[in-house]
Short mmCIF file of C-alpha atoms in Angstrom, two decimals:
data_model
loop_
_atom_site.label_atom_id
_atom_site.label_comp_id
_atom_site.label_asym_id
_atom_site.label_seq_id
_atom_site.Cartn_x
_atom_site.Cartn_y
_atom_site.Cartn_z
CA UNK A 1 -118.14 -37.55 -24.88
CA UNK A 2 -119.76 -41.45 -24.32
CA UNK A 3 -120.58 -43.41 -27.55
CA UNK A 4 -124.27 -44.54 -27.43
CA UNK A 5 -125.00 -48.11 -27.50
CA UNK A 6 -126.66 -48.26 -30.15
CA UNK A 7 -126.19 -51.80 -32.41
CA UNK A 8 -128.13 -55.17 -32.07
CA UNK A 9 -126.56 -58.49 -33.17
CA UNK A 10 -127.37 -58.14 -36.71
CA UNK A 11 -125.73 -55.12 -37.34
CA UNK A 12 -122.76 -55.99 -35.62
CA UNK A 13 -122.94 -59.63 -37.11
CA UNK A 14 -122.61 -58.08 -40.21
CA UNK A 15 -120.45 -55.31 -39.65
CA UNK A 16 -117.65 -58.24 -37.79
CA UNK A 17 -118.30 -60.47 -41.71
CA UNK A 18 -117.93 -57.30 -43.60
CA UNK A 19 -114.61 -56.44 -41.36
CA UNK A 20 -113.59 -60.16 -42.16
CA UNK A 21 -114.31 -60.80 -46.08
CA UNK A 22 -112.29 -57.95 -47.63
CA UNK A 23 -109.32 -57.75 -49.92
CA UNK A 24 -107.31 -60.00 -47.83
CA UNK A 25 -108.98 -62.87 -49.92
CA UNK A 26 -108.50 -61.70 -53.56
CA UNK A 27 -104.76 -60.53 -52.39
CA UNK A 28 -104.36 -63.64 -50.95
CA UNK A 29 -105.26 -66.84 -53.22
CA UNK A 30 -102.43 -66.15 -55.43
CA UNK A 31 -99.71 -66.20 -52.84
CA UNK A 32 -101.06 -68.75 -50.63
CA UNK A 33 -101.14 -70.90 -53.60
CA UNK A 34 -97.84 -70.23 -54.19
CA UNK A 35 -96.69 -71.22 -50.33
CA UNK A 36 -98.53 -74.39 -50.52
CA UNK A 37 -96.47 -75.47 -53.13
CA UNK A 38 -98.66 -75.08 -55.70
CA UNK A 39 -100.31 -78.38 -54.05
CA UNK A 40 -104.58 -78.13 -54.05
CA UNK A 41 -105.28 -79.99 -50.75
CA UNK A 42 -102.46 -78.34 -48.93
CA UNK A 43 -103.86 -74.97 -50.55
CA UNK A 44 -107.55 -75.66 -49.10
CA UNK A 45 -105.96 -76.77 -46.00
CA UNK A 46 -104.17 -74.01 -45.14
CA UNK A 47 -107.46 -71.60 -45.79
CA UNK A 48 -108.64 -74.43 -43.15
CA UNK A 49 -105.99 -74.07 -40.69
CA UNK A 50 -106.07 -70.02 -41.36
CA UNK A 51 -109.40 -70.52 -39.27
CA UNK A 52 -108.32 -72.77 -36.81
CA UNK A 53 -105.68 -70.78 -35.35
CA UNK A 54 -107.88 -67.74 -34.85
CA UNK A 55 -110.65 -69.41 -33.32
CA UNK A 56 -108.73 -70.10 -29.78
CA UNK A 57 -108.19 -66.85 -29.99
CA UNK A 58 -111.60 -65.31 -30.64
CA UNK A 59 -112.06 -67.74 -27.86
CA UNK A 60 -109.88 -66.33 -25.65
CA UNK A 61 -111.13 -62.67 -26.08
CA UNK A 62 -114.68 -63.05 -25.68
CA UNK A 63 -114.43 -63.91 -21.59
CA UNK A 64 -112.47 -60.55 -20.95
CA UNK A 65 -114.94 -58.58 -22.97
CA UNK A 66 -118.08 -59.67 -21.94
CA UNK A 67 -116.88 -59.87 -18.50
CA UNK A 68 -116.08 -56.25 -18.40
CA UNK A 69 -118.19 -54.89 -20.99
CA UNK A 70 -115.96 -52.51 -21.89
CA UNK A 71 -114.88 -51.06 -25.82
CA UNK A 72 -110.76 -51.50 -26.50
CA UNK A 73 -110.69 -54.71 -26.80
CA UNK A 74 -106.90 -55.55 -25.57
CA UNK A 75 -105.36 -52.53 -24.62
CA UNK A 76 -108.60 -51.86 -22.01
CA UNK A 77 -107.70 -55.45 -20.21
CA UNK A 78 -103.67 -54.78 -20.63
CA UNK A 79 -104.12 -51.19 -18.51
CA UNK A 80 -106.57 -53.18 -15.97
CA UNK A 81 -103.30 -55.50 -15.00
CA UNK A 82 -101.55 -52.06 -14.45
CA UNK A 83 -98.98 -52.46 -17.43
CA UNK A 84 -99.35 -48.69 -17.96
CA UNK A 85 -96.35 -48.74 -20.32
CA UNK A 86 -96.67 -51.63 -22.02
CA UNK A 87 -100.52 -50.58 -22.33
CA UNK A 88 -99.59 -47.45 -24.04
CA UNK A 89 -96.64 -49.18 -26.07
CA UNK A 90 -100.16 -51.61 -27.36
CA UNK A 91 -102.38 -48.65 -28.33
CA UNK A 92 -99.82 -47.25 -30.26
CA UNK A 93 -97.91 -50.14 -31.75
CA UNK A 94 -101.41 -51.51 -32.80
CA UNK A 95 -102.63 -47.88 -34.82
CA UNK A 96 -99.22 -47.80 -36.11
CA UNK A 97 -98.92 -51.05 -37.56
CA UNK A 98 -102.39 -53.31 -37.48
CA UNK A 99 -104.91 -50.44 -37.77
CA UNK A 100 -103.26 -48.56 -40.78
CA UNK A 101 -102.19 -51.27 -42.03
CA UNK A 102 -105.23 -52.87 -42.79
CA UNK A 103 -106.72 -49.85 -43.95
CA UNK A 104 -103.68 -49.29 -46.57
CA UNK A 105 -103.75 -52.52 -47.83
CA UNK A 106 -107.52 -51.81 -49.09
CA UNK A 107 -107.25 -48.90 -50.78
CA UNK A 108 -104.17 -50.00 -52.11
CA UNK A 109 -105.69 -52.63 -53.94
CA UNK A 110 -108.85 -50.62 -54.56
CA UNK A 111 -106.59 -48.29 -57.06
CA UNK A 112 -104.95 -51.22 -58.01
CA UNK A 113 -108.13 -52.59 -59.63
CA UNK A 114 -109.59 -49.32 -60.79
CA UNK A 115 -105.98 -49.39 -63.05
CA UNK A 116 -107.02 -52.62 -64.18
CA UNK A 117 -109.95 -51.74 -65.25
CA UNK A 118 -108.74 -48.50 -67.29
CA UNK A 119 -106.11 -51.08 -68.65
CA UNK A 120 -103.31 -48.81 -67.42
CA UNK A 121 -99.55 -50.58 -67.06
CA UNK A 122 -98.87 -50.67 -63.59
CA UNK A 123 -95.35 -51.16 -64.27
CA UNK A 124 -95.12 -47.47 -65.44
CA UNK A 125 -93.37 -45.52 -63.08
CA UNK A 126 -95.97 -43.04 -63.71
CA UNK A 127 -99.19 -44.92 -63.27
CA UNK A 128 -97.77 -46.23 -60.21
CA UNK A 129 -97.49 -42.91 -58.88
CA UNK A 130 -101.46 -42.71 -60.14
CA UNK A 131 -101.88 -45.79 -58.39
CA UNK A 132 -100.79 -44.15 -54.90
CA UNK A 133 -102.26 -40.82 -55.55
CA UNK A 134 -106.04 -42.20 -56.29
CA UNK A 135 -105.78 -44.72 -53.12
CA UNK A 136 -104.84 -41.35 -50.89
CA UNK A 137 -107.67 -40.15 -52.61
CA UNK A 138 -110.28 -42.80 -51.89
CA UNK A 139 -109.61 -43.27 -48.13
CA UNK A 140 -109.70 -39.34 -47.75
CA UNK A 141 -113.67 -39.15 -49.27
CA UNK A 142 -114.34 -42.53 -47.45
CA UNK A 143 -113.07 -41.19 -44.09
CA UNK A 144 -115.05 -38.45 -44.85
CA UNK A 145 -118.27 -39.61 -45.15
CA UNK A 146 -117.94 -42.00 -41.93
CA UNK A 147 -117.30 -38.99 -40.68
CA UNK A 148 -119.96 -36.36 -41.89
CA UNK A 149 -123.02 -38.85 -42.37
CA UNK A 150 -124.95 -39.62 -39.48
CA UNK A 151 -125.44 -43.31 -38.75
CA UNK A 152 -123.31 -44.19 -41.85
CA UNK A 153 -121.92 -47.42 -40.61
CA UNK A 154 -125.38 -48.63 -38.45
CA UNK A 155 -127.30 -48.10 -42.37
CA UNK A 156 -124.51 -49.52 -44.74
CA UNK A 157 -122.82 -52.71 -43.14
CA UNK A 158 -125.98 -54.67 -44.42
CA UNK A 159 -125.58 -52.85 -47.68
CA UNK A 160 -121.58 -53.98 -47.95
CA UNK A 161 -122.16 -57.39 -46.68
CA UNK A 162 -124.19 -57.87 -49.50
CA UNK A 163 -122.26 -55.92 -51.98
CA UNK A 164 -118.65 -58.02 -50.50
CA UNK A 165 -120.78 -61.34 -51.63
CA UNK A 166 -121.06 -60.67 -55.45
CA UNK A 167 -116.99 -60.85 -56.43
CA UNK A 168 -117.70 -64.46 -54.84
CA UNK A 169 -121.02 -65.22 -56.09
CA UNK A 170 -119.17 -64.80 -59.54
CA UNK A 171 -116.62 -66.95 -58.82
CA UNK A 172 -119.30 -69.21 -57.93
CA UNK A 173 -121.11 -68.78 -61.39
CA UNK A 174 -118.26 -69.02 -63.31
CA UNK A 175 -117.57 -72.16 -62.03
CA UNK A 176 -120.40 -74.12 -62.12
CA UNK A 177 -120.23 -72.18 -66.32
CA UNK A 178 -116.06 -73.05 -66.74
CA UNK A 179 -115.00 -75.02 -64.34
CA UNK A 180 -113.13 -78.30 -65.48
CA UNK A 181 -113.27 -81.57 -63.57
CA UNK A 182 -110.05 -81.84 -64.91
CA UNK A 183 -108.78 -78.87 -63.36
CA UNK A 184 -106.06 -79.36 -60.40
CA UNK A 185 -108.90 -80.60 -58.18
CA UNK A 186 -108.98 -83.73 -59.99
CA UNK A 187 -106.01 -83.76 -62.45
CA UNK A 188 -102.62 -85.94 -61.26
CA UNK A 189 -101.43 -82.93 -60.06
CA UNK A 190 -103.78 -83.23 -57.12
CA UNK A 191 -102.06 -86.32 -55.65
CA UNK A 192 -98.70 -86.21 -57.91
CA UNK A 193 -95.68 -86.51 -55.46
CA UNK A 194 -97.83 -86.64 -52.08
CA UNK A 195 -95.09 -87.45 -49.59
CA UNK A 196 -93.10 -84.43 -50.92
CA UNK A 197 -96.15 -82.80 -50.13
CA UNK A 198 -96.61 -83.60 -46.73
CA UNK A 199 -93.17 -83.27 -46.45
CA UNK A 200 -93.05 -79.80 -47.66
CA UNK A 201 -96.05 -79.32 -45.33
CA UNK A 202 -93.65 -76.77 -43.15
CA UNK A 203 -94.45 -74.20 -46.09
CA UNK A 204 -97.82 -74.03 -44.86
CA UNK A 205 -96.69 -71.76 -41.78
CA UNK A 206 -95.74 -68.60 -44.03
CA UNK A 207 -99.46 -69.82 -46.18
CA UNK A 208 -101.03 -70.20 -43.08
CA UNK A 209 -99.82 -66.73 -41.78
CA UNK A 210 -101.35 -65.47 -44.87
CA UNK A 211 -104.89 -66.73 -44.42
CA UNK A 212 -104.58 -66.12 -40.89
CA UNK A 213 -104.45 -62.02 -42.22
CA UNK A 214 -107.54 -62.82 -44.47
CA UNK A 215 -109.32 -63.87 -40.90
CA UNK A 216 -108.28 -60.72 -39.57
CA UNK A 217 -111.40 -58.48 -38.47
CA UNK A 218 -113.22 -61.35 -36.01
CA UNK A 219 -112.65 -59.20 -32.90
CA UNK A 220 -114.61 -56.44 -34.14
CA UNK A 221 -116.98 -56.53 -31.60
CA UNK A 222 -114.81 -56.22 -28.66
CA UNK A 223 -113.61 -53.10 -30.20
CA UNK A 224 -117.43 -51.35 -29.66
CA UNK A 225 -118.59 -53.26 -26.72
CA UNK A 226 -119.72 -50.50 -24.97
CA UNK A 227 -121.56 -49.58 -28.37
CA UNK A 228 -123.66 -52.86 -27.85
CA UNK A 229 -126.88 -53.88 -27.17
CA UNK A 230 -126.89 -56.85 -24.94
CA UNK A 231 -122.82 -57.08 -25.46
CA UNK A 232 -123.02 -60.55 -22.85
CA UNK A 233 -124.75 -62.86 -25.43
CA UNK A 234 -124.32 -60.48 -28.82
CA UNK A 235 -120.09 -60.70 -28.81
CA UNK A 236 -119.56 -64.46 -28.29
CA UNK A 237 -122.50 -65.72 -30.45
CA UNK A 238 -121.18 -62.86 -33.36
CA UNK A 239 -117.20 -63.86 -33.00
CA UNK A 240 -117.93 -67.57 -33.32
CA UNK A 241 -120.54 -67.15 -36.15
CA UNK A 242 -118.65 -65.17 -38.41
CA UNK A 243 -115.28 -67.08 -38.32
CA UNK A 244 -117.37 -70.62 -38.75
CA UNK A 245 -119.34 -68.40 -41.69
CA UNK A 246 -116.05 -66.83 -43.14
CA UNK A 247 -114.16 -70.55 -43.37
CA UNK A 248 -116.99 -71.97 -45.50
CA UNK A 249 -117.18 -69.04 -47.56
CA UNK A 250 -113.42 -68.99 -48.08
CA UNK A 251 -112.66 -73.24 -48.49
CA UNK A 252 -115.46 -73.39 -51.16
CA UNK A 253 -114.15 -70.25 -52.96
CA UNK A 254 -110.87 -71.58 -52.99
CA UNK A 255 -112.68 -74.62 -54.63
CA UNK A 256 -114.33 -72.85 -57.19
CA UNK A 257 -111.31 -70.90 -57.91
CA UNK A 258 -108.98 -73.66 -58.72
CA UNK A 259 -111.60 -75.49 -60.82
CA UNK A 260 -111.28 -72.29 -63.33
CA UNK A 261 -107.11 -72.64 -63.26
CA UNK A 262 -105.89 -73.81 -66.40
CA UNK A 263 -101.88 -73.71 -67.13
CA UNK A 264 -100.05 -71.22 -69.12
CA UNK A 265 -97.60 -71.48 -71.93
CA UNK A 266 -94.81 -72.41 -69.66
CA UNK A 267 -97.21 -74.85 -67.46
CA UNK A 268 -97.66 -72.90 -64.49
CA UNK A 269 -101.41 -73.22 -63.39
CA UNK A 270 -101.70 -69.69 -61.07
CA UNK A 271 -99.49 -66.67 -61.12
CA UNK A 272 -98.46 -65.90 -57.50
CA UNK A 273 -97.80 -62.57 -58.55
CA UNK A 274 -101.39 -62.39 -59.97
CA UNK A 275 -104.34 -60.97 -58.60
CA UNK A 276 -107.48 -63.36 -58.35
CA UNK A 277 -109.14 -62.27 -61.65
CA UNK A 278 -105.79 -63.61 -63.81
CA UNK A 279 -107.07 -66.98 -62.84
CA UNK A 280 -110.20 -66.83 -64.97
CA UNK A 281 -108.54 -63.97 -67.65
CA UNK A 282 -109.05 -65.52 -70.92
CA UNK A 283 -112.90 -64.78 -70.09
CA UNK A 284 -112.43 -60.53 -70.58
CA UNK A 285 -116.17 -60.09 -69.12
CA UNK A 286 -115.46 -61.78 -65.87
CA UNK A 287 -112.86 -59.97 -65.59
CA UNK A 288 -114.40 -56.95 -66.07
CA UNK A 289 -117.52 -57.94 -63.54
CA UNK A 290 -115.01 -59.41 -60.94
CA UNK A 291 -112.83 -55.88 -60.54
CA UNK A 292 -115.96 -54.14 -60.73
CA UNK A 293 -117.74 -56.22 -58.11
CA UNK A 294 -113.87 -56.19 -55.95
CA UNK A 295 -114.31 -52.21 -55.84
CA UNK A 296 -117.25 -52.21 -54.04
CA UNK A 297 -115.68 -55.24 -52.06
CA UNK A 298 -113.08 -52.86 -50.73
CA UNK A 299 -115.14 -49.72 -50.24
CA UNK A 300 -117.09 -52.08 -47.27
CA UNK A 301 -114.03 -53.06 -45.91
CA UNK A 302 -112.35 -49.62 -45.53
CA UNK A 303 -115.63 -48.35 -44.18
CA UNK A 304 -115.50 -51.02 -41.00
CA UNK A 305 -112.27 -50.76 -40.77
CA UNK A 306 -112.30 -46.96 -40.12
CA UNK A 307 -115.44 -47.67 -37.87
CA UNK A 308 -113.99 -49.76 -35.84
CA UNK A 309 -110.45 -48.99 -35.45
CA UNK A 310 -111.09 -45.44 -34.44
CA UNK A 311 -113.09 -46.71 -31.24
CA UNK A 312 -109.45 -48.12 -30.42
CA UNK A 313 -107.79 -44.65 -30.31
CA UNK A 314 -110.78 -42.88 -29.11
CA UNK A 315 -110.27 -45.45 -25.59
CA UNK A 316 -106.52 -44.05 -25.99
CA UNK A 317 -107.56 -40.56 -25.99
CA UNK A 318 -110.01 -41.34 -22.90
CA UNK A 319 -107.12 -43.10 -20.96
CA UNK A 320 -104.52 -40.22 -21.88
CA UNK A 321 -102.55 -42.31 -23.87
CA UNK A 322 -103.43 -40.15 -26.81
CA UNK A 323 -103.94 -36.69 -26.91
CA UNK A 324 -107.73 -35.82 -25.95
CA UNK A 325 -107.75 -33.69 -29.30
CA UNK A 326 -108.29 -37.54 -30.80
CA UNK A 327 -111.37 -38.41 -28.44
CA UNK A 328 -112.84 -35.52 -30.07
CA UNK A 329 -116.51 -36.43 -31.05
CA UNK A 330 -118.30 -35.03 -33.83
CA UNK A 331 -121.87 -33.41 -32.45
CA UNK A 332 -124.11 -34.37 -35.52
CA UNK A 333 -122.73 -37.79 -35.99
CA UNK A 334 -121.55 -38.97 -33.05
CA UNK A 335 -118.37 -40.06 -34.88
CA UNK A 336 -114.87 -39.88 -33.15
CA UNK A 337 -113.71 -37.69 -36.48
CA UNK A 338 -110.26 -36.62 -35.09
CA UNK A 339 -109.56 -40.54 -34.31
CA UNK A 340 -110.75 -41.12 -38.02
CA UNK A 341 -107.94 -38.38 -39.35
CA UNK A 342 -105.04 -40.24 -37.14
CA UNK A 343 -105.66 -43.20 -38.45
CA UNK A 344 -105.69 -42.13 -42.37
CA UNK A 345 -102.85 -40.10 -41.77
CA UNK A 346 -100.83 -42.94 -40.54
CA UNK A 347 -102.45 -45.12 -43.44
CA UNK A 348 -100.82 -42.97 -46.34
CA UNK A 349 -97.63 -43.29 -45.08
CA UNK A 350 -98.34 -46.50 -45.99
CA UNK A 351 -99.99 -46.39 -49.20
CA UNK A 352 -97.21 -44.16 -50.14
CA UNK A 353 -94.17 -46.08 -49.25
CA UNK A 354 -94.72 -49.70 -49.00
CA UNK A 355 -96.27 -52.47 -51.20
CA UNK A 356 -99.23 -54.79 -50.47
CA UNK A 357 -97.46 -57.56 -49.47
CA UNK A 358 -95.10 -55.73 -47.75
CA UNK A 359 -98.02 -54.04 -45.83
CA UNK A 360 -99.44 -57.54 -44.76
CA UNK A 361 -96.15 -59.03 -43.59
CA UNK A 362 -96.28 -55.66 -41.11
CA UNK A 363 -99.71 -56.31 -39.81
CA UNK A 364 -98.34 -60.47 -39.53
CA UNK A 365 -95.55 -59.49 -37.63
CA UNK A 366 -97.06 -56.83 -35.47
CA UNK A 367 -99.99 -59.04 -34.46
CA UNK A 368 -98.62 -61.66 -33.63
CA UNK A 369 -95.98 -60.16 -31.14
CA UNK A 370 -99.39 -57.86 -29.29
CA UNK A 371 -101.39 -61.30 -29.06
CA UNK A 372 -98.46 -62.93 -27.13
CA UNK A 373 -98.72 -59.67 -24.56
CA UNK A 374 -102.72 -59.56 -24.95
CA UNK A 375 -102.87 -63.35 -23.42
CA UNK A 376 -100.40 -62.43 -21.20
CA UNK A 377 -102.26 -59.74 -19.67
CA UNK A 378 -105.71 -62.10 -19.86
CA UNK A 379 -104.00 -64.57 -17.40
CA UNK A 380 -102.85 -62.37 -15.08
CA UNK A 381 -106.67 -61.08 -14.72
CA UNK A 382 -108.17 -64.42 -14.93
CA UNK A 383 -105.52 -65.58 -11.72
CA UNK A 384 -105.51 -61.96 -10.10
CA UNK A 385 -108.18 -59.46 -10.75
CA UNK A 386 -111.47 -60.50 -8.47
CA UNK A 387 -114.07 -58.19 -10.84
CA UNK A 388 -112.71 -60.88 -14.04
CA UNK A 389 -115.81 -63.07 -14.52
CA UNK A 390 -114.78 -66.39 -15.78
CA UNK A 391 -116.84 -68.18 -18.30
CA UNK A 392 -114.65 -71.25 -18.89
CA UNK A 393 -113.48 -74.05 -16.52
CA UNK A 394 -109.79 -73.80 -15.89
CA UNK A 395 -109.12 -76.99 -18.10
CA UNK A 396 -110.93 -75.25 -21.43
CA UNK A 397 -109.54 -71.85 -20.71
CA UNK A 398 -105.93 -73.45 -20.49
CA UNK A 399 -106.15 -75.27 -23.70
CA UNK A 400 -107.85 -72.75 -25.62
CA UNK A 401 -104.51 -70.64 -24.13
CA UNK A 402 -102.21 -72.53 -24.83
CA UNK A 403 -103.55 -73.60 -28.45
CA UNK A 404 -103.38 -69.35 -29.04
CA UNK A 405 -99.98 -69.29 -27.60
CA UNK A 406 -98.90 -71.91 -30.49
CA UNK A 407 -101.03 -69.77 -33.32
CA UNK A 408 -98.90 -66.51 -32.49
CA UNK A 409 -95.63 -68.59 -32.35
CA UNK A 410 -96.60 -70.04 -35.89
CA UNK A 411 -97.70 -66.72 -37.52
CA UNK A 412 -94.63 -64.83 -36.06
CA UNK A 413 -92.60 -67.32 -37.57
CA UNK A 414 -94.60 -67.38 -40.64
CA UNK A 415 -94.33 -63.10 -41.09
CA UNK A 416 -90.84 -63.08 -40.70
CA UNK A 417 -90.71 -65.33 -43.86
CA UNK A 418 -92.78 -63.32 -45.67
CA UNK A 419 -90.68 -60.38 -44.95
CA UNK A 420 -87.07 -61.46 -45.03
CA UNK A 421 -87.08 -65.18 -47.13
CA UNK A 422 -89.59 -63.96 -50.16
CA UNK A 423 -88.67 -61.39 -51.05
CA UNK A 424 -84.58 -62.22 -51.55
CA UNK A 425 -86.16 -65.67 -53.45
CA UNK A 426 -88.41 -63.46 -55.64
CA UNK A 427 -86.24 -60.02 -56.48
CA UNK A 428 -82.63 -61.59 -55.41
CA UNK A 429 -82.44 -57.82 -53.47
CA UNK A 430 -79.78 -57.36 -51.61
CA UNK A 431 -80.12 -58.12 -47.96
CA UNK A 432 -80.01 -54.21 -46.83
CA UNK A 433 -83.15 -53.37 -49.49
CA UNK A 434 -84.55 -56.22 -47.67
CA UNK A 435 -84.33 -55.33 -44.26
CA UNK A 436 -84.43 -52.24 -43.52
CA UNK A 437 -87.85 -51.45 -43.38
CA UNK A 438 -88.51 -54.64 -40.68
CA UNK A 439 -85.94 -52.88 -38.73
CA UNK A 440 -87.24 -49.67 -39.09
CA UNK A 441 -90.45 -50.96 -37.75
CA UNK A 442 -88.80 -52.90 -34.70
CA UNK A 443 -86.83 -49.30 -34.13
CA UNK A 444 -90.48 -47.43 -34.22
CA UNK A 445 -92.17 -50.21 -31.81
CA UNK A 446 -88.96 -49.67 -29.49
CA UNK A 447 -89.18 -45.35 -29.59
CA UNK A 448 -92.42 -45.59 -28.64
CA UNK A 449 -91.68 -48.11 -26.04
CA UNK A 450 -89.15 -45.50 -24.45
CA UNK A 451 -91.45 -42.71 -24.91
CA UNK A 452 -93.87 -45.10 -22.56
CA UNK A 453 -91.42 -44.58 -19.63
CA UNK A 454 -90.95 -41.20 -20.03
CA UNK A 455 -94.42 -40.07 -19.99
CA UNK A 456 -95.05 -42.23 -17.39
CA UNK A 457 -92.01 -41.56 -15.11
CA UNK A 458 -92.23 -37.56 -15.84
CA UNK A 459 -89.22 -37.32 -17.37
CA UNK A 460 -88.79 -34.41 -18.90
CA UNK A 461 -86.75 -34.25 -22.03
CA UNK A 462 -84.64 -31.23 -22.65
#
């Protein structure tokens, strides 16, 4: 059954920002912080550079999908150069480890709040059990009501734009009400030991890889193409506006957030380990307002994200890649609801058995390996397939590529930090409790590689 197109630019302009601004950005500051040495201007740079790297990317994307016009965003243009395996190994590696990922990492941090907020110790064995059970909990009824109201995303994303603002906004407030000048914007710890700095500059990759997550979301629209009204001028003009609109957003947050840092008992200015409220915690009502405001922050983001992402798997389903039980659309809502229950039921594996920053150095890794095959698979079109319609000169296109090539280089670098070098600095865990879940995921990506050439050589397995 065809998906109706359906959504003008606005709608999709701000169901792409509400995909974008999520909990990437209060899970985020902390650790990026943290990465940039606890240096400001390397800090706000790296929020900077967190945009620059995805925009030759978003770039890169919007030819292929408004020359086709077709929903799938990658995986459609990697079957089109006949990579039927390494199509299939795409769709799957991407549900597996992007889609839920993202989705796990919000309700993660949803529950995580809502503990805050009932002042429960999340170092309980116990409430950390509560802490998994109630996130299960809250992407179940959200799943369920993409799937059982009619027009639920189309009606809301306007709503949860708005509603993903105020957690900001406050920060904004309490700013221009707290905020010191002689904070570490303008303290000597601003310019203290600047060569070091630069020096130490390198550290921005793993930062970088970080922000580059809180980016994450910008390709919304090539996901629901064929859901789009006018997709030729609504996808490029939406991509490029929301990344330029996120990067302000984010730089002058990160402003107003270190003007409200003031150092602890043992001098430390920002706990990396801290969530963005312990910045501002000696003022309890913030506090309060801020996890409050965060809840309703992550409730918008899990709602595009289950929009969007199951338009992925329902193109799987339609291209046999999936079973067609998952293309499986709902008659009163027109939403793919068996798509929707895949991708939850991958996401509480997730919630269940990994941590938040463990989930994000899964969706670093795993992205940046499927953009090195997604560009791939764009030149091959651009140089082979006659129906690609070109929309840059050869010189642009090639620089934008190249530039995109260098992004994925630097984040894969970047994730694999995060995932080995981190933790072993932070927990001193042995190198086994350390990395065995990256090579779990590598043997995962590789099964489903091989089950890829069986299905498609018709071998039969006995």
């Amino acid at each position: 059954m065809k998906l109706n197109r359906k959504y003008g630019f606005w709608t999709v302009l701000a169901s792409t920002l509400a995909a974008i601004v999520g909990s990437s950005i209060i899970i985020s500051f902390n650790m990026v912080f943290a990465l940039a040495q606890a240096n400001p201007l390397l800090m706000i740079l790296a929020w900077v550079f967190g945009a620059l790297i995805v925009l030759p990317d978003a770039f890169i994307v919007i030819e292929p999908s408004i020359g086709y016009g077709e929903s799938g965003s990658g995986y459609s243009w990697i079957r089109k150069c006949n990579w039927r395996i390494l199509a299939f190994w795409f769709g799957w590696v991407l549900i597996l480890f992007v889609s839920a990922t993202s989705l796990a990492s919000c309700c993660s941090a949803m529950s995580s709040m809502i503990t805050q907020i009932l002042e429960l110790d999340s170092k309980d064995l116990a409430i950390e059990s509560l802490q998994k059970a109630l996130a299960v909990f809250i992407l179940v009824s959200l799943a369920g009501v993409q799937i059982m109201v009619k027009n639920s995303s189309k009606y809301t994303q306007i709503f949860f734009l708005f509603v993903k603002t105020l957690p900001i906004i406050l920060v904004f407030i309490l700013a221009i009400m707290y905020g010191s000048k002689e904070g570490l914007l303008s303290n000597s710890q601003m310019n203290s030991n600047l060569g070091h700095a630069y020096i130490s500059s390198a550290m921005l990759i793993p930062a970088i890889t970080y922000t580059g997550f809180a980016y994450s979301g910008h390709e919304f629209p090539t996901y629901i193409t064929e859901e789009i009204k006018n997709p030729k001028k609504t996808v490029p003009l939406v991509i490029i506006s929301a990344v330029l609109i996120v990067l302000v957003i984010y730089v002058c947050y990160g402003i107003a957030l270190l003007s409200l840092a003031t150092p602890d008992s043992q001098g430390n200015w920002i706990d990396p380990n801290g969530t963005t409220s312990t910045i501002f915690a000696q003022h309890k009502w913030a506090v309060l307002t801020f996890n409050i405001f965060a809840i309703f922050l992550f409730v918008g983001s899990v709602n595009s994200l289950l929009f969007f992402q199951s338009r992925l798997i329902h193109k799987l389903s339609e291209t046999g890649d999936v079973h067609t039980f998952f293309g499986k659309v709902h008659k009163k809502t027109n939403q793919p609801y068996t798509a929707i229950i895949l991708l939850g039921c991958v996401a509480v594996f997730y919630i269940l058995f990994s941590s938040i920053s463990e989930i994000i150095s899964s969706f670093a890794l795993a992205t940046s390996t499927l953009k090195i095959l997604l560009n791939s698979a764009i030149i091959k079109l651009r140089l082979k397939d006659p129906e690609y319609k070109k929309i840059y000169g050869n010189k642009t296109f090639w620089i934008l590529m190249i530039l995109s090539l260098v992004a994925c280089a630097l984040t894969f670098i970047g994730s694999i930090y995060l995932m080995v070098i981190i933790p072993h600095q932070q927990t001193g865990a042995s190198t086994f409790s350390i990395l065995w879940k990256p090579i779990l995921m590598v043997i995962i990506a590789f099964l489903v590689y091989l089950f890829g050439i069986f299905k498609f050589n018709n071998i039969k397995i006995k």
